[in-house]
XYZ file of C-alpha atoms in Angstrom:
114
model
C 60.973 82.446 -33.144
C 62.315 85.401 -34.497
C 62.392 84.688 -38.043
C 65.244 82.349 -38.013
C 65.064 79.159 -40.132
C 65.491 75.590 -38.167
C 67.763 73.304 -39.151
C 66.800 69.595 -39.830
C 68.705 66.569 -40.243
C 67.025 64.172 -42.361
C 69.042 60.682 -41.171
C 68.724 57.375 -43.749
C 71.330 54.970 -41.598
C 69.541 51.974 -43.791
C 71.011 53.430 -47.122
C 73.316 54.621 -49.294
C 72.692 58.049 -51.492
C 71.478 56.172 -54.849
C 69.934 58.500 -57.460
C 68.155 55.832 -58.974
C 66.570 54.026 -55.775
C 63.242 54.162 -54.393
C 64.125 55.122 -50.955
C 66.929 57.602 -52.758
C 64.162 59.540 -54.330
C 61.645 59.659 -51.112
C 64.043 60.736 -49.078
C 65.330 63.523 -50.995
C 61.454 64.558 -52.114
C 60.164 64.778 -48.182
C 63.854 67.019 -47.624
C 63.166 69.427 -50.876
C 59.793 70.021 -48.804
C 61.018 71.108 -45.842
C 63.693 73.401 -47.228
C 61.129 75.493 -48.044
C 60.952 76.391 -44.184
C 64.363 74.860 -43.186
C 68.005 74.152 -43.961
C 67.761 70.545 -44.492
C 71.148 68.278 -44.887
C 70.282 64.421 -45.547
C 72.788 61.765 -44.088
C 73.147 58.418 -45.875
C 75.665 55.574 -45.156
C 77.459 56.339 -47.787
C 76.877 58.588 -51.106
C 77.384 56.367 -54.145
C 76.133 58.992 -56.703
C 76.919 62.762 -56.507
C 73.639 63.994 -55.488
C 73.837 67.627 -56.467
C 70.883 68.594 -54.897
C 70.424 72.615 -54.880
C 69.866 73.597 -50.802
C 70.512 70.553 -49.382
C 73.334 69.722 -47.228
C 74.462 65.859 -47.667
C 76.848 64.108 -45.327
C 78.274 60.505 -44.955
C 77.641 58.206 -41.913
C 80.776 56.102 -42.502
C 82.504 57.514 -45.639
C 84.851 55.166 -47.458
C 84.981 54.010 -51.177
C 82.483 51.791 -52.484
C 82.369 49.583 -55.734
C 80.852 50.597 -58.919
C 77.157 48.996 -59.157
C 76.655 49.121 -55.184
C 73.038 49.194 -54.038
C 70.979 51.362 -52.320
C 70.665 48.921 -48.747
C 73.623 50.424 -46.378
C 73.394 46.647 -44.822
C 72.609 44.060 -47.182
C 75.040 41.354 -47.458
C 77.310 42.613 -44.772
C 78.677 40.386 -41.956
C 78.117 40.808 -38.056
C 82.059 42.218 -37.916
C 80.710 44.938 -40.297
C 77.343 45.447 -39.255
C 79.023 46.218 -35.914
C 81.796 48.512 -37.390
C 79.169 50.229 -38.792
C 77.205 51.028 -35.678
C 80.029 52.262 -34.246
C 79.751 54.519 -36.977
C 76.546 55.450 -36.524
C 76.958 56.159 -32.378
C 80.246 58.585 -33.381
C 78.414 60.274 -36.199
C 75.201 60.913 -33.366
C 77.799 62.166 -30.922
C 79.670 64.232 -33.381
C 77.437 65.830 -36.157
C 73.823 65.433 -34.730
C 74.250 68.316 -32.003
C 74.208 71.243 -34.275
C 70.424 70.403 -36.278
C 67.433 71.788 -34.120
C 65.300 68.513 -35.516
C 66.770 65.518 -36.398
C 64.105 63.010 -38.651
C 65.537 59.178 -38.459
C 64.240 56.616 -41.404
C 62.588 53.468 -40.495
C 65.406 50.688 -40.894
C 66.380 47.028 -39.611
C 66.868 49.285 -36.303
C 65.342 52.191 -35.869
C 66.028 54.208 -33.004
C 69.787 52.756 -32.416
């Protein structure tokens, strides 16, 4: 490697961007690490809060509005014609936006690996 910095994807499919949430804050504390020796972008379902986060790149799995006081699960509550919607989502985001990280970490969730 000739000095170049990799670039990591840090993937959370089980969650949405909450400031305030457990999984929120781990997630975002592992990715501050490995900026130090990587451009690291986190991916979340959705991003509820505005995460200004210095040197971090964030993206959205499946973008759209969400309600004031949503939670930080991406698939609590949801029915099976959403749930499937949403990994739909997931496959076109994996086709379209995973190609360009040299490492891409996935979350545990109800299905890692999908």
């Amino acid at each position: 490697m000739s000095g170049q910095r990799l670039s990591f994807c840090y993937v959370v499919p089980g969650h949405d961007l909450v400031l305030s949430s457990g999984p929120t804050r781990n997630v975002l504390s592992l990715a501050r690490e490995l900026s130090r020796w990587a451009d690291v972008t986190v991916a979340f379902r959705q991003v509820v809060d505005d995460p200004a986060i210095d040197g971090l790149g964030v993206l959205e799995i499946q973008p759209q509005r969400r309600e004031e006081g949503a939670d930080d699960s991406a698939v609590r509550g949801i029915g099976y014609g959403e749930f499937l919607s949403y990994l739909r989502a997931i496959r076109r985001f994996a086709r379209n936006d995973l190609g360009r990280f040299d490492v891409v970490l996935e979350k545990s969730w109800l299905i890692s690996g999908y």
